[in-house]
Coordinates of C-alpha atoms in Angstrom, one line a residue:
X1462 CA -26.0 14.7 129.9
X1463 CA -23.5 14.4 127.1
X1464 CA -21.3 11.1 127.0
X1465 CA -17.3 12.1 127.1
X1466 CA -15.5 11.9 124.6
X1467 CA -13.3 8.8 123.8
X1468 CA -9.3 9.6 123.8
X1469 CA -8.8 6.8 121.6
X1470 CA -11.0 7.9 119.0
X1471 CA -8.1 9.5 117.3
X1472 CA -6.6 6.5 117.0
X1473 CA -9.1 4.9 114.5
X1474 CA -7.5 5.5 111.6
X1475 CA -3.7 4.9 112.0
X1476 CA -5.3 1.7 113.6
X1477 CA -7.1 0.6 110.4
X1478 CA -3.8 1.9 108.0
X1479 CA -1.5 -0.9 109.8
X1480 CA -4.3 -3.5 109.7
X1481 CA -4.5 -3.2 106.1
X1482 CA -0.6 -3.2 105.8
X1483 CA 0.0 -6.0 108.1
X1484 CA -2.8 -8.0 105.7
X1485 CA -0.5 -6.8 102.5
X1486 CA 2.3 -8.2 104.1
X1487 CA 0.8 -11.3 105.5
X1488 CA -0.9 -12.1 101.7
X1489 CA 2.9 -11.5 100.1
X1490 CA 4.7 -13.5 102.9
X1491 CA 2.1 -16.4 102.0
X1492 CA 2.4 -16.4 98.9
X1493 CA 6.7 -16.2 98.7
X1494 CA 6.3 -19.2 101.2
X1495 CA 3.8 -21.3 98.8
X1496 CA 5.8 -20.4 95.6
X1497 CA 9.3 -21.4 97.2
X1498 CA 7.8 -25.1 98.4
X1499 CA 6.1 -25.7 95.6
X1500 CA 6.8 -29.3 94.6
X1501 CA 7.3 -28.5 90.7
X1502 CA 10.4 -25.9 91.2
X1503 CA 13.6 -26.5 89.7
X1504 CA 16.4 -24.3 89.1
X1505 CA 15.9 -23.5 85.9
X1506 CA 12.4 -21.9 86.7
X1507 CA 11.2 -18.3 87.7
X1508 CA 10.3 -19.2 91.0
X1509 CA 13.5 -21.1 91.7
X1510 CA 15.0 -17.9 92.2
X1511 CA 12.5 -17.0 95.3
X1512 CA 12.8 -21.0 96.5
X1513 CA 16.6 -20.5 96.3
X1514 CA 16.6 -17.4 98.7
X1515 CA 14.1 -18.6 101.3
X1516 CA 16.0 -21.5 101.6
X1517 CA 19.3 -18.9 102.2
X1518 CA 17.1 -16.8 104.7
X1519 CA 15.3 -19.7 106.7
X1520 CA 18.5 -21.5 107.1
X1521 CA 20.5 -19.7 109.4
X1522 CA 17.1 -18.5 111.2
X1523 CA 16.3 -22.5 111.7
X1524 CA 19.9 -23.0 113.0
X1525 CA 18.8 -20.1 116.1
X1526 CA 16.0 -21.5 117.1
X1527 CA 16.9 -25.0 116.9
X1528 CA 19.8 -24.7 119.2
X1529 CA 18.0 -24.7 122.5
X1530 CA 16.3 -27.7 121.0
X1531 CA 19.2 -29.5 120.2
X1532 CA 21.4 -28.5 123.4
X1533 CA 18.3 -30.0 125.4
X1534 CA 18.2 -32.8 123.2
X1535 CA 22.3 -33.2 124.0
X1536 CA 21.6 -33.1 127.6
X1537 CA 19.1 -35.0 128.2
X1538 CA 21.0 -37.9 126.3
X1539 CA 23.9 -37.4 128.5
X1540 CA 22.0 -38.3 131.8
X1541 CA 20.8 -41.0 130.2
X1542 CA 24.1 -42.1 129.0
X1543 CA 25.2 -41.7 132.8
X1544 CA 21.8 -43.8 134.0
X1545 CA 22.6 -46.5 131.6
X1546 CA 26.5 -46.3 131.6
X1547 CA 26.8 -50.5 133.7
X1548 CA 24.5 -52.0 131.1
X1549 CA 26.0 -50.2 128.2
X1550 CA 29.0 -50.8 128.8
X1551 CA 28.2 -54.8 129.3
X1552 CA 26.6 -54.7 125.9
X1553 CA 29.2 -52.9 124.4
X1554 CA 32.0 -55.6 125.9
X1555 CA 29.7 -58.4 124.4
X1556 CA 29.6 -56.4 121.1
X1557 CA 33.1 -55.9 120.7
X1558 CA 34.0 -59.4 121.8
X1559 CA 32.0 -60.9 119.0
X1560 CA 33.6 -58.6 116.3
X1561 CA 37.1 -59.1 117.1
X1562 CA 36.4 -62.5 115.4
X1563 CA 34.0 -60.8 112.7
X1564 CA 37.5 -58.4 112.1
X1565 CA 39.7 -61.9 111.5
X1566 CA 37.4 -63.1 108.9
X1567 CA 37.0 -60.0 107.2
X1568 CA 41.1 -59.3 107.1
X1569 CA 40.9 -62.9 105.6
X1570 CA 38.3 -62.1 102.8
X1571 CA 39.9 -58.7 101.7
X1572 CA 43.1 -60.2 101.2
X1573 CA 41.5 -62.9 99.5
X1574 CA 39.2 -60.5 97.5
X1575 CA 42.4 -58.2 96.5
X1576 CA 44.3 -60.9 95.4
X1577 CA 41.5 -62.1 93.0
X1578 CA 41.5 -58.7 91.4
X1579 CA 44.7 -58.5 90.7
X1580 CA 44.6 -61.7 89.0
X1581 CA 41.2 -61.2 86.9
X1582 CA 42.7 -57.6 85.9
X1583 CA 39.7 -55.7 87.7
X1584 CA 39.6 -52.1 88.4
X1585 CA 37.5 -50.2 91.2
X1586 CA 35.7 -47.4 90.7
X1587 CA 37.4 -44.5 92.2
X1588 CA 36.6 -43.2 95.4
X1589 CA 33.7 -40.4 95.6
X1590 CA 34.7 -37.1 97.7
X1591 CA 32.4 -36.4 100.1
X1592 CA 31.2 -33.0 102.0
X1593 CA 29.7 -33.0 105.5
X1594 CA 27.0 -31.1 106.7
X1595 CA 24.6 -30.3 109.5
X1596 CA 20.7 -30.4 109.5
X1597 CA 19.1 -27.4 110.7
X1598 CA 15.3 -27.9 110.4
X1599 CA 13.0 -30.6 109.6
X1600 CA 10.2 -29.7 107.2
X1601 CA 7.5 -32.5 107.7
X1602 CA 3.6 -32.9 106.9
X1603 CA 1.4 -35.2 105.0
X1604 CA 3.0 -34.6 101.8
X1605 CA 6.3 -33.1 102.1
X1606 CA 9.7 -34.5 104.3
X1607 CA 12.5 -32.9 103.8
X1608 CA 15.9 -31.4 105.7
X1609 CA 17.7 -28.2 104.8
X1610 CA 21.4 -28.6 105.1
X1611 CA 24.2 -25.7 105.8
X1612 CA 26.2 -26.6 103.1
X1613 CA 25.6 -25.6 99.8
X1614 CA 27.5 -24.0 96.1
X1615 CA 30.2 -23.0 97.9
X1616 CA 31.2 -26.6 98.3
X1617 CA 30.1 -28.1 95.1
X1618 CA 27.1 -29.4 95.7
X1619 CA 24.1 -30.7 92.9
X1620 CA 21.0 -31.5 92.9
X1621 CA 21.0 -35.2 92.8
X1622 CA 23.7 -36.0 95.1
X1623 CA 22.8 -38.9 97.4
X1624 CA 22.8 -38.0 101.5
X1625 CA 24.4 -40.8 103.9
X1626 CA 23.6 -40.5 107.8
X1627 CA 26.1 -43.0 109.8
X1628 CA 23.8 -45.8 110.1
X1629 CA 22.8 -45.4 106.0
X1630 CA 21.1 -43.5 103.2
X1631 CA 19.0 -40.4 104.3
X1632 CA 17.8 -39.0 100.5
X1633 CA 19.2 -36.9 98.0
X1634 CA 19.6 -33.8 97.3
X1635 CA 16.7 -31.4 95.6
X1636 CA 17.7 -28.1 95.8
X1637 CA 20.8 -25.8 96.4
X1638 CA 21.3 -22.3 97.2
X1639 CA 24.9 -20.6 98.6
X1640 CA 24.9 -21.8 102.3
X1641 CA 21.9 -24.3 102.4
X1642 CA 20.7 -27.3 100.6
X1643 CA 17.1 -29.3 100.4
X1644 CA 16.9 -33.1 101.1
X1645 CA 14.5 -34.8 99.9
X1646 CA 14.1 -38.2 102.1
X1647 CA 13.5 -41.1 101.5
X1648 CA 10.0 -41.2 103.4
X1649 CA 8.9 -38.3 100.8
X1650 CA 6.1 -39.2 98.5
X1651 CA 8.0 -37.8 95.7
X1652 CA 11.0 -40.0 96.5
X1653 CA 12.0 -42.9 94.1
X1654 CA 14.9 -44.9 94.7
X1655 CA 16.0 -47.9 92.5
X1656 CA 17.5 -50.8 95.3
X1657 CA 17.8 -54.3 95.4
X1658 CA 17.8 -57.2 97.6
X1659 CA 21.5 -58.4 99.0
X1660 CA 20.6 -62.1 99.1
X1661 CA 18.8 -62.5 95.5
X1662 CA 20.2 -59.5 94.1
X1663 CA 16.9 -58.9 93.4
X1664 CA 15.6 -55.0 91.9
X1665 CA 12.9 -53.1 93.5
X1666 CA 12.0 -49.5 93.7
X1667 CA 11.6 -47.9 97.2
X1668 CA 8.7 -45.9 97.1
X1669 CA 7.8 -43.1 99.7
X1670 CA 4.3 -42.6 100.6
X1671 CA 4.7 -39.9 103.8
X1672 CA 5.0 -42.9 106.3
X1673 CA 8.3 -44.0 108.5
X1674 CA 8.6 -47.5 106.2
X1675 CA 8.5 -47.1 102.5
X1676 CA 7.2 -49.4 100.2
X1677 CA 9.1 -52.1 97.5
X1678 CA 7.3 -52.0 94.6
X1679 CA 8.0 -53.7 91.5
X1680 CA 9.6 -56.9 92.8
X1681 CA 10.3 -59.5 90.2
X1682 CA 10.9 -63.1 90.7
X1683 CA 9.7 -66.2 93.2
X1684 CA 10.2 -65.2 96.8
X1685 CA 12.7 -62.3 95.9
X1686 CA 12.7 -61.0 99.0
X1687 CA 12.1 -62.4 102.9
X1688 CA 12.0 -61.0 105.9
X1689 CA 15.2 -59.4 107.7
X1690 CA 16.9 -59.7 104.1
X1691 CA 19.4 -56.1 103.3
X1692 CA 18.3 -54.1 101.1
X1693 CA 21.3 -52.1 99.1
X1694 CA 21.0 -49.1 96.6
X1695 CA 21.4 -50.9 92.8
X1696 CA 22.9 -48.0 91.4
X1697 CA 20.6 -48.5 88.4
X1698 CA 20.1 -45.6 86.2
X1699 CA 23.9 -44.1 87.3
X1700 CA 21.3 -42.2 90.2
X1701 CA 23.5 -43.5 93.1
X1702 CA 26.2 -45.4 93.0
X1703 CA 25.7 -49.2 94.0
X1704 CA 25.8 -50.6 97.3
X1705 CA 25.0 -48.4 100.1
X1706 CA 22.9 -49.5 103.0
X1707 CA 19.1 -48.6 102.7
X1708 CA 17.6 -50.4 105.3
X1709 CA 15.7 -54.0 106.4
X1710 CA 12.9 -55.7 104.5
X1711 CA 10.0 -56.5 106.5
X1712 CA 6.3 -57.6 105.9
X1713 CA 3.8 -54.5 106.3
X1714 CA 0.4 -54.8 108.2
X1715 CA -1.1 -53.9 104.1
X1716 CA 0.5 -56.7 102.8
X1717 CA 3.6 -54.9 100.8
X1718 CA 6.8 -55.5 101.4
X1719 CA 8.3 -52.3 103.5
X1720 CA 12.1 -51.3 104.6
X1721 CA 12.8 -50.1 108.1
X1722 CA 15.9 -47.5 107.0
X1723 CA 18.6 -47.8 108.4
X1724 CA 19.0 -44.0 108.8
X1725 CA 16.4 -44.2 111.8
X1726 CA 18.4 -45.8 114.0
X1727 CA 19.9 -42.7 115.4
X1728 CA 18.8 -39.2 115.0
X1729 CA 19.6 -37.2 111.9
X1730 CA 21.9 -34.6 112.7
X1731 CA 25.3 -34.5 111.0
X1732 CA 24.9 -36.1 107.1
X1733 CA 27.5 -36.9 104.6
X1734 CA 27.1 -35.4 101.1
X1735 CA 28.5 -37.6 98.3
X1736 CA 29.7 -35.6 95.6
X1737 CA 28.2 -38.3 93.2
X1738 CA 25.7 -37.2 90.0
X1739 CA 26.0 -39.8 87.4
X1740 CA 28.4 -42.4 85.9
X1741 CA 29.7 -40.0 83.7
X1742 CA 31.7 -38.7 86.6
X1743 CA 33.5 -42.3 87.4
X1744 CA 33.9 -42.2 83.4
X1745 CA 35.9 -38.9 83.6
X1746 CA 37.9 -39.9 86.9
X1747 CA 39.0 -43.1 85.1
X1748 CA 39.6 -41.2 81.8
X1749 CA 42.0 -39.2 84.1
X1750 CA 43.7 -42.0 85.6
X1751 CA 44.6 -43.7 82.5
X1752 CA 46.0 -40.4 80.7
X1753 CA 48.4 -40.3 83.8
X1754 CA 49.8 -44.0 82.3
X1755 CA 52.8 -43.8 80.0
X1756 CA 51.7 -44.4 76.5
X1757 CA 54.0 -46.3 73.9
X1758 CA 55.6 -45.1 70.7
X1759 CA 53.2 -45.5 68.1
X1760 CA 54.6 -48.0 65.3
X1761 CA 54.8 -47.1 61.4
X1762 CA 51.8 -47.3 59.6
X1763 CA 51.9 -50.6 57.4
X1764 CA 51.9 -49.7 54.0
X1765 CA 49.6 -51.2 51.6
X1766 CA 47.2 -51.4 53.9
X1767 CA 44.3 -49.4 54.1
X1768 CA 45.2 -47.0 51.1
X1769 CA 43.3 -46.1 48.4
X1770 CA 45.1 -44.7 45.6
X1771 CA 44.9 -41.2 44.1
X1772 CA 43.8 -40.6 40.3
X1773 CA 46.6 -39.1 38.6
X1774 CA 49.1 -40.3 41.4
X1775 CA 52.2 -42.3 40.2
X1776 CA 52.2 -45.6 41.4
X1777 CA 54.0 -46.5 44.3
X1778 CA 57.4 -48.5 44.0
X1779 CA 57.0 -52.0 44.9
X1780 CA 58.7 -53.2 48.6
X1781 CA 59.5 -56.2 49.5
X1782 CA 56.7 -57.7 51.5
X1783 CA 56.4 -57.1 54.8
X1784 CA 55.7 -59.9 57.8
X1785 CA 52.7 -58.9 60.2
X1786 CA 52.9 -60.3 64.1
X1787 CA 50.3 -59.9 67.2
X1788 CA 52.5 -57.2 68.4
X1789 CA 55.5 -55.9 66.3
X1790 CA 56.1 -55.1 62.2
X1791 CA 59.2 -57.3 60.8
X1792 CA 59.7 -56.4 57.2
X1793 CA 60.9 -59.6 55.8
X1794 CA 64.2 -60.2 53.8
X1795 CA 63.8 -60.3 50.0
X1796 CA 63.8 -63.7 48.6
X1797 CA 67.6 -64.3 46.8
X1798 CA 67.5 -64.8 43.0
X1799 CA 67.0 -68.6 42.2
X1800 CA 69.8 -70.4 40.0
X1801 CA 68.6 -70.8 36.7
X1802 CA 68.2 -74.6 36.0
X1803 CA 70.6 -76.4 34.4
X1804 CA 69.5 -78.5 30.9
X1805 CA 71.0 -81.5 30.6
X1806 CA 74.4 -81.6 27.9
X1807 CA 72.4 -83.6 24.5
X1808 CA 76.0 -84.6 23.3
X1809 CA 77.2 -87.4 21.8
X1810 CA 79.5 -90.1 24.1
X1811 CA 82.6 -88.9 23.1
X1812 CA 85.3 -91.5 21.9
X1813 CA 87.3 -93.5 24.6
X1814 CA 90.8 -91.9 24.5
X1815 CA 93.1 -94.2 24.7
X1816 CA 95.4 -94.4 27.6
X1817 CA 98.9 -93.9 26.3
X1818 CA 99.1 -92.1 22.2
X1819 CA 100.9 -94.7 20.4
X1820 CA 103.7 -93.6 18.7
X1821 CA 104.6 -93.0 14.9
X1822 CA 105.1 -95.7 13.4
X1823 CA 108.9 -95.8 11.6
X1824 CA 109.9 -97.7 8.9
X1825 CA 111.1 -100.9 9.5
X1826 CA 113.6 -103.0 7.2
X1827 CA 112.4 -105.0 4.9
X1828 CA 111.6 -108.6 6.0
X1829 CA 111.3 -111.5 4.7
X1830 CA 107.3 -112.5 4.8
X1831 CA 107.6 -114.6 7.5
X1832 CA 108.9 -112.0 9.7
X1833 CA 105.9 -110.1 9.3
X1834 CA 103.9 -112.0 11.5
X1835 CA 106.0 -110.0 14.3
X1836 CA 105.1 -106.6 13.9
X1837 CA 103.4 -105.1 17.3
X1838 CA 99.5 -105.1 16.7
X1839 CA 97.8 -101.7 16.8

């Protein structure tokens, strides 16, 4: 007895055609994936290009199917909020009683601090814009932690450009594409961030090694650091500007010193982008302010001064000299000509003139000799 046919032998073929292109596929998928998370890529590259747009495609996607994540997320925080709402609301009233007097002081210290500034002359460093953004997906394994962002070109964003949470620092930024940016985190073993202590003001580099606590390395100094001290970006290097929170120094169970970020004490949804690259842009924001100041007449160029004669040239006239100051040119008056001195007279003592001209003498009678003896005496 013959065995019946199979209907589905027909089938074998067109079966073993889509295996072969669902491999193809499957091989180039892998591949685009592996080339555009490759730790090397920068924009400059080939591959940027393909890093770029599966950074475009997969942000969006992430965004879908993280919603019913996150609106579970949302909801289930609200019945806790509603559990907990007495005892919050005690801690909060304990909270805010204690920093209405933190709020006196600091009123006290900024007027304080302003008024020193203005006497020493000091000027701030301009105020960095600022772009905010929403995390969509959270690419995490033993080597690699970073966040894609929906925000991107479109809003002037660079690679570089430091990432605030709103309990502190998150990372900085890796990669853009139009409509999604990469952050790099803190926690990242590729991360490298120069901080420093708040007490000693000591420097340190954070260094990520895939864990939650990343490591200070390169501590200087006798007991730089102890436990519970700040630790502060040192906006070393013009990376990131100076002074934002990082985290809390603790003692690891290895022996390093580690930070507990800040930026973990809430989860990382909405982020701040600070438009911030290097120093060079707080160089060109005060160049602008100070070509906005009114700029005095320049003042004559002092002759004399400076100048090196031509061959051939006549020779300049001589001016009167002129009188220099700290601030202002006086030309001074010329010098009136001196008197010639005065020899003394080498002539002789002239005669004493007599007082009244005697008169002619007229001729008297003639006397007898004894008479004579009267005439008036010259």
């Amino acid at each position: 007895m013959a065995f019946r046919e199979s209907p589905f032998g027909e089938l074998k073929v067109p079966l073993a055609w889509t295996a072969a292109v669902a491999l193809i596929v499957a091989v180039v998928v892998a591949v685009a994936l592996l080339m555009s998370d490759r730790r090397e890529t920068f924009q400059s590259e080939a591959y940027g290009v393909t890093r770029q747009v599966g950074d475009a495609v997969a942000a969006p996607v992430s965004g879908a199917l993280a919603a019913p994540g996150r609106w579970t997320g949302l909801g289930m925080e609200n019945i806790r909020d509603y559990l907990f709402a007495v005892s919050e609301n005690r801690k909060l009233k304990a909270e805010l009683k204690e920093a209405r007097q933190w709020r006196d002081v600091a009123i006290a210290l900024r007027d304080t601090n302003d008024r020193y500034k203005s006497l020493l002359g000091l000027k701030t460093e301009p105020p960095i814009p600022m772009v905010a953004a929403r995390t969509v997906t959270d690419s995490r394994g033993p080597f690699a932690n970073t966040r894609l962002a929906n925000a991107g070109m479109e809003k002037n964003i660079q690679p570089g450009n430091p990432v605030m949470s709103e309990s502190g620092l998150v990372g900085r930024v890796i990669g853009v594409t139009r409509g999604a940016s990469r952050i790099l985190l803190l926690t990242d073993i590729a991360s490298r961030t120069p901080v420093m202590i708040d007490r000693t003001n000591a420097r340190a580099i954070l260094t990520g090694d895939g864990g939650p606590n990343p490591k200070l390395d390169y501590l200087r100094g006798k007991a730089p650091v102890k436990q519970g001290d700040r630790v502060l970006t040192s906006g070393d290097g013009g990376v990131l500007p100076r002074g934002l929170p990082v985290g809390v120094a603790v003692k690891g169970l290895d022996g390093h010193w580690r930070v507990i970020l800040a930026s973990d004490a809430a989860p990382i949804d909405f982020v701040r982008i600070l438009l911030f690259q290097d120093f060079s842009q707080l160089e060109k924001a005060q160049k602008d302010e100070l070509d906005k100041m009114p700029v005095p007449p320049p003042s004559g160029p002092v002759e004399g001064v400076g100048m090196v004669p031509t061959p051939g040239a006549p020779a300049p006239k001589a001016k009167p000299p002129t009188t220099i100051t700290a601030t202002t040119v006086v030309p001074a008056k010329p010098a009136a000509p001196k008197p010639a001195a005065l020899k003394p007279a080498t002539s002789k003592p002239a005669a004493p003139k007599p007082a009244v001209k005697p008169a002619a003498p007229t001729p008297a009678p003639v006397t007898p000799p004894a008479a004579a003896a009267a005439e008036v005496p010259f």
